[in-house]
């Protein structure tokens, strides 16, 4: 009985120290990848399972460590002027299209919908808050893309996204997200690979995001072509009033 | 042709002086429908040219011009869409009229499909930190409803194609932003005099997970009294409300308006809508509309039908249910299916649609519809048809 009690204390203390480590890792990832503000130009290349390609271009503005995010589509003509405003780490989303000159507020369920036919959903585009939106568990260490990574299982909380769990590969040396697997009821739905990290000031920015839909075989790449960081962006840019401004 | 070349030269001349941005689309639409047991084909070639420029600091010009060339059927008669009993009544009434008035009455029942080249939108907007001012022919749309918008006094929606663009309205619009998400909008849609011009004020704010709008409007309604062969103009006031947000993860929107007139007319329309996206991406939506001025049974009059064809927000029945689904079959193909059901006369219409992206800038939409219901009902007299639309953006 005494031996059992000692084992229990040992196991629970192991679990406790492991939780602290995970939170530290997640905090470091957050710290490493989020800027006060950014202004970038990116291409979104969608490839269907049949091989057809569509390329969209956009400007993305973020502020307050991604708490506020505005995406403005600049091409092709079919989507030009469409805007997506995300506030409170993506909890609140509005979509504007100049075709009807109307702003639509998206309910949280609509965040599962695909953005402009890509393999990213609205909730994938929202950066979210890793600390508040998930409970994390370190499940091991694994090599990915020739780098040693922590492998973390993250289960969304009430405020988190709709997936049942995600597995995150965090590169050990610089604490950068290398890969995320999105699961729904034990089915692996999608895989995101973040690469081409560039050091801008004291943080790192992934210039290539590759999302593979493992259900239908489609894939989408978001490639950042130009980026400015820590610039002065007005709060007014991140309002529904601004969405109608051309 | 000379006129077209002239317009292009003027535009290109201006564009050399200013940095104009050009865009637009070409659309070919075919609209086959069965009318009186025959397939009638109608369609159009439409070229829309959009241009915009920041011609001064804080001033932006936007505009678009549309060249519309129809093909197929040149006109329809309202009788083509009316129940048989009403056509008999109408023919009987027309036959009693003197010859010169008879022609006038018959003409008023024709829907012409004229070729048009027109300025669809053209407006200048002044933007400042706290307010915006817009003058010109512009888009004015209100309400959170998808199929119907009780608060929208400016536009008439096609329930089978509710998101299709509407022609601009000449108006002055002033917006004052009183908070990050809140604003007051005042609009005056210009008619021939102050009295007949539509005036509207809208207050919008975001609370918690809801966008909330309050409207008040004054406008003139011109109604045709067919049996007296006259047009009656009435001043009407509207108090409206709309909201959209979510409860327990389900999207919800509510929109309602009360319409008042000097002649004791006091009616209302209200709707509630719900939507939800499942984990597999399947999107479901439903709307329920109540309309106090509708008829409880299918005893619609010719004046009801004329109002139905002419007036924004006009519906025939007392209550309607719309149920829809949307699913992205592949990254490039979108499937939608909707059913509208008139609960007053038990008629309805099913209209599935498929939209495929053929290339970066080319879209093909196939939207067939199948109405159902008994004779004399709203949808029962219609026969199957469809809209086939090819759109090339540039």
Coordinates of C-alpha atoms in Angstrom, one line a residue:
Chain A
X1 CA 0.0 0.0 0.0
X2 CA 2.8 2.4 1.0
X3 CA 4.7 1.5 -2.2
X4 CA 1.5 2.2 -4.3
X5 CA 1.1 5.5 -2.5
X6 CA 4.7 6.5 -3.3
X7 CA 4.3 5.5 -6.9
X8 CA 1.1 7.6 -7.1
X9 CA 3.0 10.6 -5.7
X10 CA 5.8 10.0 -8.1
X11 CA 3.5 9.7 -11.2
X12 CA 1.5 12.7 -10.3
X13 CA 4.6 14.8 -9.7
X14 CA 5.9 13.7 -13.1
X15 CA 2.6 14.8 -14.7
X16 CA 2.8 18.2 -12.9
X17 CA 6.3 18.9 -14.1
X18 CA 5.4 17.8 -17.6
X19 CA 2.4 20.2 -17.7
X20 CA 4.6 23.1 -16.7
X21 CA 7.0 22.2 -19.5
X22 CA 4.2 22.1 -22.0
X23 CA 2.9 25.5 -20.9
X24 CA 6.4 26.9 -21.1
X25 CA 6.9 25.5 -24.6
X26 CA 3.5 26.9 -25.7
X27 CA 4.3 30.3 -24.1
X28 CA 7.7 30.4 -25.9
X29 CA 6.0 29.5 -29.2
X30 CA 3.5 32.3 -28.7
X31 CA 6.3 34.7 -27.8
X32 CA 8.4 33.7 -30.8
X33 CA 5.8 33.8 -33.5
X34 CA 3.5 36.8 -32.6
X35 CA 4.4 40.4 -33.5
X36 CA 2.9 43.5 -32.2
X37 CA 1.7 44.3 -35.7
X38 CA 2.4 43.1 -39.2
X39 CA 1.5 44.2 -42.8
X40 CA 2.1 41.5 -45.4
X41 CA 1.3 40.6 -49.0
X42 CA 0.7 37.0 -49.7
X43 CA -0.4 34.5 -52.4
X44 CA -2.8 31.7 -51.7
X45 CA -2.4 28.8 -54.1
X46 CA -5.2 26.3 -54.0
X47 CA -4.6 22.9 -55.8
X48 CA -7.5 20.5 -56.1
X49 CA -7.2 16.7 -55.9
X50 CA -7.6 16.8 -59.7
X51 CA -4.6 19.1 -60.1
X52 CA -6.5 22.3 -61.0
X53 CA -4.9 25.5 -59.5
X54 CA -6.3 28.8 -58.4
X55 CA -4.1 31.6 -57.1
X56 CA -5.4 34.4 -54.9
X57 CA -3.5 37.4 -53.7
X58 CA -4.1 39.2 -50.5
X59 CA -2.9 41.8 -48.0
X60 CA -3.0 40.9 -44.4
X61 CA -2.8 43.3 -41.5
X62 CA -2.4 42.2 -37.8
X63 CA -2.3 44.1 -34.6
X64 CA -2.0 43.4 -30.8
X65 CA -0.2 40.1 -31.3
X66 CA -2.7 38.8 -33.9
X67 CA -5.7 39.7 -31.7
X68 CA -6.9 41.8 -34.6
X69 CA -6.5 40.6 -38.2
X70 CA -7.7 42.0 -41.5
X71 CA -7.4 40.2 -44.8
X72 CA -8.0 42.1 -48.0
X73 CA -8.2 40.1 -51.2
X74 CA -6.5 41.9 -54.1
X75 CA -6.9 39.3 -56.9
X76 CA -8.1 37.7 -59.0
X77 CA -10.9 39.9 -60.1
X78 CA -13.5 37.4 -58.9
X79 CA -12.6 38.0 -55.2
X80 CA -11.0 41.4 -55.4
X81 CA -12.1 43.6 -52.6
X82 CA -13.5 40.8 -50.4
X83 CA -12.4 41.4 -46.8
X84 CA -12.3 39.3 -43.6
X85 CA -12.1 41.0 -40.2
X86 CA -11.2 38.9 -37.2
X87 CA -11.2 40.3 -33.7
X88 CA -10.5 38.8 -30.3
X89 CA -8.1 36.1 -31.6
X90 CA -10.7 35.1 -34.2
X91 CA -13.7 34.8 -31.9
X92 CA -15.5 37.5 -33.8
X93 CA -15.4 37.3 -37.6
X94 CA -17.0 39.6 -40.3
X95 CA -16.9 39.0 -44.0
X96 CA -17.4 41.8 -46.5
X97 CA -17.9 41.5 -50.3
X98 CA -18.1 44.6 -52.6
X99 CA -20.4 42.6 -54.9
X100 CA -23.3 43.2 -52.5
X101 CA -21.6 45.9 -50.4
X102 CA -22.7 44.1 -47.3
X103 CA -20.9 43.0 -44.1
X104 CA -21.8 39.6 -42.7
X105 CA -21.1 38.6 -39.1
X106 CA -20.2 34.9 -39.0
X107 CA -21.5 32.8 -36.1
X108 CA -18.9 30.5 -34.5
X109 CA -20.1 27.4 -36.4
X110 CA -19.4 29.2 -39.7
X111 CA -15.7 29.3 -38.7
X112 CA -15.5 25.7 -40.0
X113 CA -16.4 26.9 -43.5
X114 CA -13.7 27.1 -46.1
X115 CA -12.2 30.5 -46.9
X116 CA -12.5 31.3 -50.6
X117 CA -12.6 27.6 -51.5
X118 CA -9.2 26.9 -49.9
X119 CA -8.2 24.2 -47.5
X120 CA -8.0 26.7 -44.7
X121 CA -11.2 27.3 -42.7
X122 CA -11.8 30.6 -40.9
X123 CA -10.7 29.1 -37.6
X124 CA -7.5 27.9 -39.2
X125 CA -6.8 31.5 -40.4
X126 CA -7.5 32.9 -37.0
X127 CA -4.3 32.7 -35.0
X128 CA -6.2 31.9 -31.8
X129 CA -4.7 31.9 -28.3
X130 CA -2.7 28.7 -27.8
X131 CA -2.8 29.1 -24.0
X132 CA -6.5 29.7 -23.6
X133 CA -8.0 27.8 -26.5
X134 CA -6.4 24.4 -25.7
X135 CA -5.3 22.1 -22.9
X136 CA -1.9 20.7 -23.9
X137 CA -0.1 17.5 -23.2
X138 CA 3.5 16.7 -24.1
X139 CA 3.3 13.2 -25.7
X140 CA 6.8 12.8 -26.9
X141 CA 9.7 14.0 -29.0
X142 CA 10.0 13.3 -32.7
X143 CA 12.2 14.3 -35.6
X144 CA 10.4 16.3 -38.4
X145 CA 12.1 17.9 -41.4
X146 CA 15.5 17.0 -39.9
X147 CA 14.8 18.9 -36.7
X148 CA 14.1 17.6 -33.2
X149 CA 10.6 18.5 -32.2
X150 CA 8.4 18.3 -29.2
X151 CA 5.1 16.6 -30.0
X152 CA 2.2 18.1 -28.2
X153 CA -1.4 16.9 -28.1
X154 CA -3.7 19.9 -27.7
X155 CA -7.4 19.5 -27.0
X156 CA -9.5 22.6 -27.7
X157 CA -11.3 24.2 -24.7
X158 CA -14.8 25.7 -25.0
X159 CA -13.3 28.8 -26.5
X160 CA -11.1 26.9 -28.9
X161 CA -11.7 25.6 -32.4
X162 CA -14.0 22.9 -33.4
X163 CA -11.5 20.1 -33.9
X164 CA -11.5 17.3 -31.4
X165 CA -7.7 17.5 -31.1
X166 CA -4.6 18.8 -32.8
X167 CA -1.1 17.5 -32.6
X168 CA 1.6 20.1 -32.8
X169 CA 5.3 19.6 -33.6
X170 CA 7.4 22.3 -32.0
X171 CA 11.0 22.6 -33.1
X172 CA 13.1 22.3 -29.9
X173 CA 15.9 24.7 -30.5
X174 CA 13.9 27.9 -31.5
X175 CA 10.4 26.9 -30.3
X176 CA 8.7 27.2 -33.7
X177 CA 5.6 25.4 -35.0
X178 CA 6.7 23.1 -37.7
X179 CA 3.6 21.0 -38.2
X180 CA 0.0 20.7 -37.0
X181 CA -2.2 17.7 -37.6
X182 CA -6.0 18.4 -37.2
X183 CA -8.1 15.5 -36.0
X184 CA -11.8 15.0 -35.7
X185 CA -13.0 11.9 -33.8
X186 CA -9.8 10.1 -34.4
X187 CA -9.8 10.9 -38.1
X188 CA -6.8 12.9 -39.4
X189 CA -8.5 15.6 -41.4
X190 CA -5.7 18.0 -42.4
X191 CA -2.0 18.7 -42.0
X192 CA -0.4 22.1 -41.8
X193 CA 3.3 22.5 -42.4
X194 CA 4.9 25.8 -41.5
X195 CA 8.3 26.5 -43.1
X196 CA 10.7 29.1 -44.6
X197 CA 11.0 30.8 -41.2
X198 CA 12.7 34.2 -41.4
X199 CA 14.0 36.0 -38.4
X200 CA 12.5 39.5 -38.2
X201 CA 13.9 41.5 -35.3
X202 CA 13.8 39.0 -32.4
X203 CA 11.0 36.8 -33.6
X204 CA 10.4 34.3 -36.4
X205 CA 7.9 34.4 -39.2
X206 CA 6.9 31.4 -41.3
X207 CA 6.8 32.6 -44.9
X208 CA 5.2 29.4 -46.2
X209 CA 2.1 27.6 -44.8
X210 CA 1.2 24.4 -46.5
X211 CA -2.2 22.8 -45.7
X212 CA -3.0 19.4 -47.0
X213 CA -6.6 18.1 -46.8
X214 CA -6.1 14.4 -46.2
X215 CA -9.7 13.6 -46.9
X216 CA -10.1 14.9 -50.5
X217 CA -6.4 15.3 -51.4
X218 CA -6.6 19.1 -52.0
X219 CA -3.9 21.4 -50.8
X220 CA -3.4 25.1 -50.2
X221 CA -0.2 27.1 -49.9
X222 CA 0.0 30.6 -48.3
X223 CA 3.2 32.2 -49.3
X224 CA 4.2 35.6 -47.8
X225 CA 5.9 37.7 -50.5
X226 CA 6.5 40.9 -48.5
X227 CA 6.2 41.7 -44.9
X228 CA 6.7 44.7 -42.6
X229 CA 6.6 44.3 -38.8
X230 CA 5.9 46.4 -35.7
X231 CA 4.5 49.2 -37.8
X232 CA 1.9 51.7 -36.7
X233 CA -1.5 50.5 -37.7
X234 CA -4.6 52.5 -36.7
X235 CA -7.3 50.7 -34.6
X236 CA -9.8 52.0 -37.1
X237 CA -8.5 49.6 -39.7
X238 CA -9.9 46.8 -37.6
X239 CA -13.5 47.9 -37.5
X240 CA -16.6 46.9 -39.5
X241 CA -16.9 50.5 -40.6
X242 CA -13.6 50.2 -42.4
X243 CA -14.6 47.1 -44.3
X244 CA -16.8 49.0 -46.7
X245 CA -14.0 51.5 -47.5
X246 CA -12.4 50.9 -50.8
Chain B
X1 CA -21.0 52.0 -81.5
X2 CA -19.6 55.5 -81.8
X3 CA -21.0 56.3 -78.4
X4 CA -19.2 53.2 -76.9
X5 CA -15.9 54.2 -78.5
X6 CA -16.4 57.7 -77.2
X7 CA -17.0 56.5 -73.6
X8 CA -13.9 54.3 -73.8
X9 CA -11.8 57.1 -75.1
X10 CA -13.0 59.5 -72.4
X11 CA -12.3 56.8 -69.7
X12 CA -8.9 56.1 -71.1
X13 CA -8.2 59.8 -71.3
X14 CA -9.1 60.3 -67.7
X15 CA -7.2 57.2 -66.7
X16 CA -4.0 58.7 -68.1
X17 CA -4.5 61.7 -65.9
X18 CA -5.7 59.8 -62.8
X19 CA -4.8 56.3 -61.5
X20 CA -8.1 54.6 -62.3
X21 CA -8.6 50.9 -61.4
X22 CA -10.6 48.9 -63.9
X23 CA -12.3 45.7 -63.3
X24 CA -15.6 44.1 -64.2
X25 CA -17.2 41.0 -65.7
X26 CA -18.9 39.5 -68.7
X27 CA -22.0 37.4 -68.0
X28 CA -24.0 35.2 -70.3
X29 CA -27.2 34.1 -68.7
X30 CA -29.8 31.8 -70.1
X31 CA -33.2 31.7 -68.4
X32 CA -35.4 28.9 -69.9
X33 CA -38.8 28.4 -68.3
X34 CA -42.0 26.6 -69.1
X35 CA -44.8 29.0 -69.7
X36 CA -48.3 27.7 -70.7
X37 CA -46.8 24.3 -71.7
X38 CA -44.1 25.8 -73.9
X39 CA -40.4 26.2 -73.2
X40 CA -39.6 29.9 -73.5
X41 CA -36.0 31.0 -73.8
X42 CA -34.7 34.3 -72.6
X43 CA -31.2 35.4 -71.8
X44 CA -28.8 38.2 -71.7
X45 CA -25.2 39.2 -72.5
X46 CA -24.0 41.6 -69.8
X47 CA -20.8 43.5 -69.7
X48 CA -20.1 45.4 -66.5
X49 CA -17.1 47.8 -66.3
X50 CA -16.2 49.0 -62.8
X51 CA -13.8 51.8 -62.2
X52 CA -12.6 53.5 -59.0
X53 CA -10.0 56.1 -58.1
X54 CA -8.8 58.1 -55.1
X55 CA -8.9 61.4 -57.0
X56 CA -8.2 63.5 -53.9
X57 CA -7.0 62.6 -50.4
X58 CA -10.0 61.1 -48.5
X59 CA -12.3 61.3 -51.6
X60 CA -12.9 58.1 -53.6
X61 CA -14.9 57.7 -56.8
X62 CA -16.5 54.3 -57.6
X63 CA -18.8 53.5 -60.5
X64 CA -19.8 50.9 -63.0
X65 CA -21.5 50.9 -66.3
X66 CA -23.5 48.0 -67.7
X67 CA -24.1 47.1 -71.3
X68 CA -27.1 44.6 -71.3
X69 CA -28.2 42.9 -74.5
X70 CA -31.1 40.5 -74.2
X71 CA -31.8 37.6 -76.5
X72 CA -34.7 35.2 -76.9
X73 CA -38.1 36.3 -75.6
X74 CA -38.6 40.1 -76.0
X75 CA -41.3 40.4 -73.4
X76 CA -43.6 38.6 -71.0
X77 CA -47.1 39.2 -70.0
X78 CA -48.0 39.2 -66.3
X79 CA -50.9 36.9 -67.3
X80 CA -48.2 34.2 -68.1
X81 CA -47.6 33.9 -64.4
X82 CA -51.1 34.3 -63.1
X83 CA -53.5 31.5 -62.2
X84 CA -56.1 30.6 -64.9
X85 CA -59.1 31.9 -62.9
X86 CA -57.4 35.3 -62.6
X87 CA -56.6 35.4 -66.2
X88 CA -60.3 34.8 -67.1
X89 CA -61.3 37.5 -64.7
X90 CA -58.7 39.8 -66.1
X91 CA -59.6 39.1 -69.7
X92 CA -63.3 39.6 -68.9
X93 CA -62.5 43.0 -67.3
X94 CA -60.2 44.1 -70.1
X95 CA -62.9 43.2 -72.8
X96 CA -65.3 45.7 -71.2
X97 CA -62.9 48.6 -71.5
X98 CA -63.1 51.1 -74.4
X99 CA -60.6 50.4 -77.1
X100 CA -58.0 53.1 -76.3
X101 CA -58.0 52.2 -72.5
X102 CA -57.9 48.5 -73.4
X103 CA -54.6 49.0 -75.1
X104 CA -53.2 51.0 -72.2
X105 CA -54.3 48.3 -69.8
X106 CA -52.8 45.5 -71.9
X107 CA -49.5 47.5 -72.1
X108 CA -49.4 47.9 -68.4
X109 CA -49.4 44.1 -68.0
X110 CA -46.4 43.6 -70.2
X111 CA -42.9 43.1 -68.9
X112 CA -40.5 44.2 -71.6
X113 CA -37.0 42.7 -71.9
X114 CA -35.3 45.9 -73.3
X115 CA -31.6 46.1 -74.1
X116 CA -30.1 48.7 -71.8
X117 CA -26.8 50.6 -71.4
X118 CA -26.8 52.3 -68.1
X119 CA -24.9 53.7 -65.3
X120 CA -25.5 51.1 -62.6
X121 CA -23.5 52.8 -59.8
X122 CA -21.5 56.1 -59.7
X123 CA -20.7 57.8 -56.5
X124 CA -18.2 59.8 -54.6
X125 CA -17.4 59.0 -51.0
X126 CA -15.7 61.3 -48.6
X127 CA -14.0 59.4 -45.7
X128 CA -12.9 61.0 -42.5
X129 CA -12.1 59.4 -39.1
X130 CA -15.5 59.9 -37.6
X131 CA -17.9 60.2 -40.6
X132 CA -18.3 59.3 -44.2
X133 CA -20.5 61.0 -46.8
X134 CA -21.5 59.4 -50.1
X135 CA -23.4 61.0 -53.0
X136 CA -24.5 59.4 -56.2
X137 CA -26.1 56.2 -57.5
X138 CA -25.1 53.6 -54.9
X139 CA -26.0 50.3 -53.3
X140 CA -28.4 50.6 -50.4
X141 CA -29.3 47.3 -48.7
X142 CA -30.6 46.7 -45.3
X143 CA -31.5 43.7 -43.2
X144 CA -30.1 40.4 -42.0
X145 CA -32.5 38.1 -43.8
X146 CA -31.3 35.9 -46.6
X147 CA -34.4 35.3 -48.7
X148 CA -36.5 38.3 -47.5
X149 CA -35.6 41.7 -46.0
X150 CA -38.6 43.3 -44.3
X151 CA -36.5 46.4 -43.5
X152 CA -35.2 47.0 -47.0
X153 CA -37.3 49.7 -48.6
X154 CA -35.1 50.1 -51.6
X155 CA -34.7 46.8 -53.3
X156 CA -36.9 44.0 -54.6
X157 CA -35.3 40.5 -54.1
X158 CA -35.7 37.6 -56.4
X159 CA -36.3 34.8 -53.9
X160 CA -34.7 32.3 -56.3
X161 CA -31.5 34.3 -56.6
X162 CA -31.5 36.6 -53.6
X163 CA -27.8 37.4 -53.6
X164 CA -27.7 38.7 -57.2
X165 CA -26.6 42.3 -57.5
X166 CA -29.1 45.1 -57.5
X167 CA -29.1 48.4 -59.5
X168 CA -27.8 51.4 -57.5
X169 CA -30.1 54.0 -56.1
X170 CA -29.5 57.8 -56.4
X171 CA -29.1 58.9 -52.8
X172 CA -27.2 61.0 -50.3
X173 CA -25.8 58.9 -47.4
X174 CA -24.1 60.2 -44.3
X175 CA -22.5 57.9 -41.7
X176 CA -21.3 59.0 -38.3
X177 CA -19.2 56.5 -36.3
X178 CA -19.9 56.8 -32.7
X179 CA -17.9 53.8 -31.5
X180 CA -15.5 51.2 -32.9
X181 CA -18.4 49.1 -34.3
X182 CA -21.3 51.5 -34.0
X183 CA -22.6 54.1 -36.5
X184 CA -25.6 56.2 -37.4
X185 CA -26.5 56.3 -41.1
X186 CA -28.9 58.8 -42.6
X187 CA -30.0 58.3 -46.2
X188 CA -32.1 60.3 -48.6
X189 CA -33.0 58.5 -51.8
X190 CA -33.7 61.2 -54.3
X191 CA -37.0 61.4 -56.2
X192 CA -38.6 64.3 -57.9
X193 CA -39.4 66.3 -54.8
X194 CA -38.8 66.2 -51.0
X195 CA -42.1 64.5 -50.3
X196 CA -41.7 61.6 -52.7
X197 CA -38.0 61.1 -51.7
X198 CA -37.3 58.2 -49.3
X199 CA -35.7 59.1 -46.0
X200 CA -34.1 56.6 -43.7
X201 CA -32.1 56.6 -40.5
X202 CA -30.3 53.5 -39.2
X203 CA -28.4 53.0 -35.9
X204 CA -26.0 50.1 -35.7
X205 CA -24.0 48.7 -32.7
X206 CA -22.3 45.5 -31.7
X207 CA -23.2 44.1 -28.3
X208 CA -21.7 40.8 -27.1
X209 CA -22.1 38.4 -30.0
X210 CA -24.8 40.4 -31.8
X211 CA -24.9 43.2 -34.4
X212 CA -28.0 45.2 -33.8
X213 CA -29.7 47.6 -36.2
X214 CA -32.6 50.0 -35.6
X215 CA -34.3 51.7 -38.6
X216 CA -36.9 54.4 -39.1
X217 CA -37.9 55.4 -42.6
X218 CA -40.4 57.5 -44.5
X219 CA -41.1 56.9 -48.2
X220 CA -43.8 56.9 -50.8
X221 CA -45.5 53.8 -52.1
X222 CA -47.0 53.9 -55.6
X223 CA -49.6 51.1 -56.0
X224 CA -51.5 50.2 -59.1
X225 CA -55.2 49.8 -58.6
X226 CA -55.9 47.8 -61.7
X227 CA -59.7 47.8 -61.5
X228 CA -59.8 51.6 -61.3
X229 CA -56.9 51.9 -63.7
X230 CA -55.1 54.3 -61.5
X231 CA -51.9 54.6 -59.5
X232 CA -52.3 55.5 -55.9
X233 CA -49.5 57.2 -54.0
X234 CA -49.3 56.8 -50.3
X235 CA -46.8 58.1 -47.7
X236 CA -45.6 55.2 -45.6
X237 CA -43.5 55.0 -42.4
X238 CA -41.5 52.1 -41.3
X239 CA -40.0 51.2 -37.9
X240 CA -37.6 48.3 -38.3
X241 CA -35.2 46.2 -36.3
X242 CA -32.6 43.6 -37.3
X243 CA -30.0 41.6 -35.5
X244 CA -27.6 38.8 -36.2
X245 CA -25.4 36.8 -33.8
X246 CA -25.3 33.4 -32.2
X247 CA -26.9 31.5 -29.3
X248 CA -25.2 28.2 -28.1
X249 CA -23.1 28.1 -31.3
X250 CA -26.0 28.4 -33.7
X251 CA -26.3 31.4 -35.9
X252 CA -29.5 33.4 -35.4
X253 CA -30.9 36.5 -37.1
X254 CA -34.1 38.4 -36.7
X255 CA -35.5 41.1 -38.8
X256 CA -38.8 42.8 -38.6
X257 CA -40.6 46.0 -39.7
X258 CA -43.9 47.7 -39.0
X259 CA -45.4 49.7 -41.8
X260 CA -47.8 52.6 -41.1
X261 CA -49.8 54.8 -43.4
X262 CA -52.1 57.8 -42.9
X263 CA -55.0 55.7 -44.2
X264 CA -55.0 53.4 -41.2
X265 CA -52.8 50.8 -43.0
X266 CA -50.8 49.1 -40.2
X267 CA -49.0 46.0 -41.2
X268 CA -45.9 44.1 -40.3
X269 CA -43.4 41.6 -41.6
X270 CA -40.9 39.7 -39.5
X271 CA -38.5 36.8 -39.9
X272 CA -36.3 34.6 -37.9
X273 CA -33.4 32.7 -39.3
X274 CA -31.1 30.0 -38.0
X275 CA -28.0 28.4 -39.5
X276 CA -25.4 25.9 -38.5
X277 CA -22.3 24.4 -40.1
X278 CA -21.5 20.8 -39.2
X279 CA -18.1 19.4 -38.7
X280 CA -18.0 17.9 -42.2
X281 CA -18.7 21.4 -43.7
X282 CA -22.4 20.9 -44.4
X283 CA -24.2 24.2 -43.9
X284 CA -27.9 24.3 -43.0
X285 CA -30.1 27.4 -42.9
X286 CA -33.7 28.1 -42.3
X287 CA -35.9 31.2 -42.3
X288 CA -39.5 31.7 -41.2
X289 CA -41.4 34.7 -42.4
X290 CA -44.7 36.1 -41.2
X291 CA -46.4 38.8 -43.2
X292 CA -49.5 40.4 -41.8
X293 CA -50.7 41.8 -45.1
X294 CA -50.7 38.4 -46.8
X295 CA -53.7 36.4 -47.5
X296 CA -54.5 33.4 -45.3
X297 CA -55.8 31.3 -48.2
X298 CA -55.1 31.5 -51.9
X299 CA -57.7 34.1 -52.7
X300 CA -55.2 36.6 -54.1
X301 CA -56.5 39.5 -56.1
X302 CA -55.0 41.0 -59.2
X303 CA -53.9 44.0 -57.1
X304 CA -52.1 41.6 -54.7
X305 CA -50.3 40.1 -57.7
X306 CA -49.3 43.4 -59.2
X307 CA -48.0 44.5 -55.8
X308 CA -46.1 41.2 -55.6
X309 CA -44.3 41.9 -58.9
X310 CA -43.6 45.6 -58.2
X311 CA -43.1 46.3 -54.5
X312 CA -40.0 45.6 -52.4
X313 CA -40.8 43.1 -49.6
X314 CA -44.1 42.1 -51.2
X315 CA -45.1 38.4 -50.6
X316 CA -48.5 37.0 -51.1
X317 CA -49.0 34.6 -48.2
X318 CA -49.2 35.1 -44.5
X319 CA -46.3 32.8 -43.6
X320 CA -43.4 31.1 -45.3
X321 CA -40.7 28.6 -44.4
X322 CA -37.4 28.4 -46.2
X323 CA -34.9 25.6 -45.7
X324 CA -31.6 25.4 -47.3
X325 CA -28.3 23.5 -47.4
X326 CA -24.9 24.3 -48.8
X327 CA -22.0 22.0 -49.2
X328 CA -18.6 22.4 -50.9
X329 CA -18.2 19.2 -52.9
X330 CA -14.6 20.1 -53.9
X331 CA -12.5 23.2 -53.6
X332 CA -14.0 24.4 -56.8
X333 CA -17.6 23.1 -56.8
X334 CA -20.3 24.4 -54.5
X335 CA -23.7 22.7 -54.1
X336 CA -26.7 24.5 -52.7
X337 CA -30.3 23.5 -52.4
X338 CA -33.2 25.5 -51.1
X339 CA -37.0 25.0 -50.6
X340 CA -39.4 27.9 -50.1
X341 CA -42.8 26.9 -48.8
X342 CA -45.9 29.2 -48.7
X343 CA -47.7 27.9 -45.6
X344 CA -50.8 29.8 -46.5
X345 CA -51.6 28.1 -49.8
X346 CA -49.3 25.0 -49.6
X347 CA -47.3 25.8 -52.6
X348 CA -43.6 26.1 -52.9
X349 CA -40.5 25.9 -55.0
X350 CA -37.3 23.7 -54.8
X351 CA -34.2 25.2 -56.3
X352 CA -30.9 23.4 -56.2
X353 CA -27.8 25.1 -57.6
X354 CA -24.3 24.1 -58.5
X355 CA -21.5 26.7 -58.9
X356 CA -18.2 25.7 -60.4
X357 CA -15.0 27.7 -60.7
X358 CA -13.8 26.9 -64.2
X359 CA -10.7 29.0 -63.9
X360 CA -9.3 31.7 -61.6
X361 CA -11.8 34.2 -63.0
X362 CA -14.6 32.1 -64.6
X363 CA -17.6 30.8 -62.8
X364 CA -20.5 28.6 -64.0
X365 CA -23.8 28.5 -62.1
X366 CA -26.6 26.1 -62.8
X367 CA -29.8 26.9 -60.9
X368 CA -32.8 24.9 -61.9
X369 CA -36.1 25.3 -60.1
X370 CA -39.2 23.2 -59.7
X371 CA -42.3 24.8 -58.3
X372 CA -45.2 22.8 -56.8
X373 CA -48.7 23.5 -55.5
X374 CA -52.3 23.7 -56.7
X375 CA -53.9 26.0 -59.2
X376 CA -54.4 29.5 -57.9
X377 CA -51.6 29.2 -55.4
X378 CA -48.5 31.4 -55.4
X379 CA -46.1 28.9 -56.9
X380 CA -48.5 26.4 -58.3
X381 CA -49.1 28.2 -61.6
X382 CA -45.4 28.4 -62.3
X383 CA -43.7 25.6 -64.2
X384 CA -40.1 24.4 -64.0
X385 CA -37.3 26.5 -65.3
X386 CA -33.8 27.5 -64.5
X387 CA -31.0 30.1 -64.6
X388 CA -27.7 29.1 -66.3
X389 CA -25.1 31.7 -65.8
X390 CA -21.5 31.9 -67.0
X391 CA -19.4 34.7 -65.6
X392 CA -16.0 35.9 -66.5
X393 CA -14.3 38.4 -64.3
X394 CA -11.5 40.7 -65.4

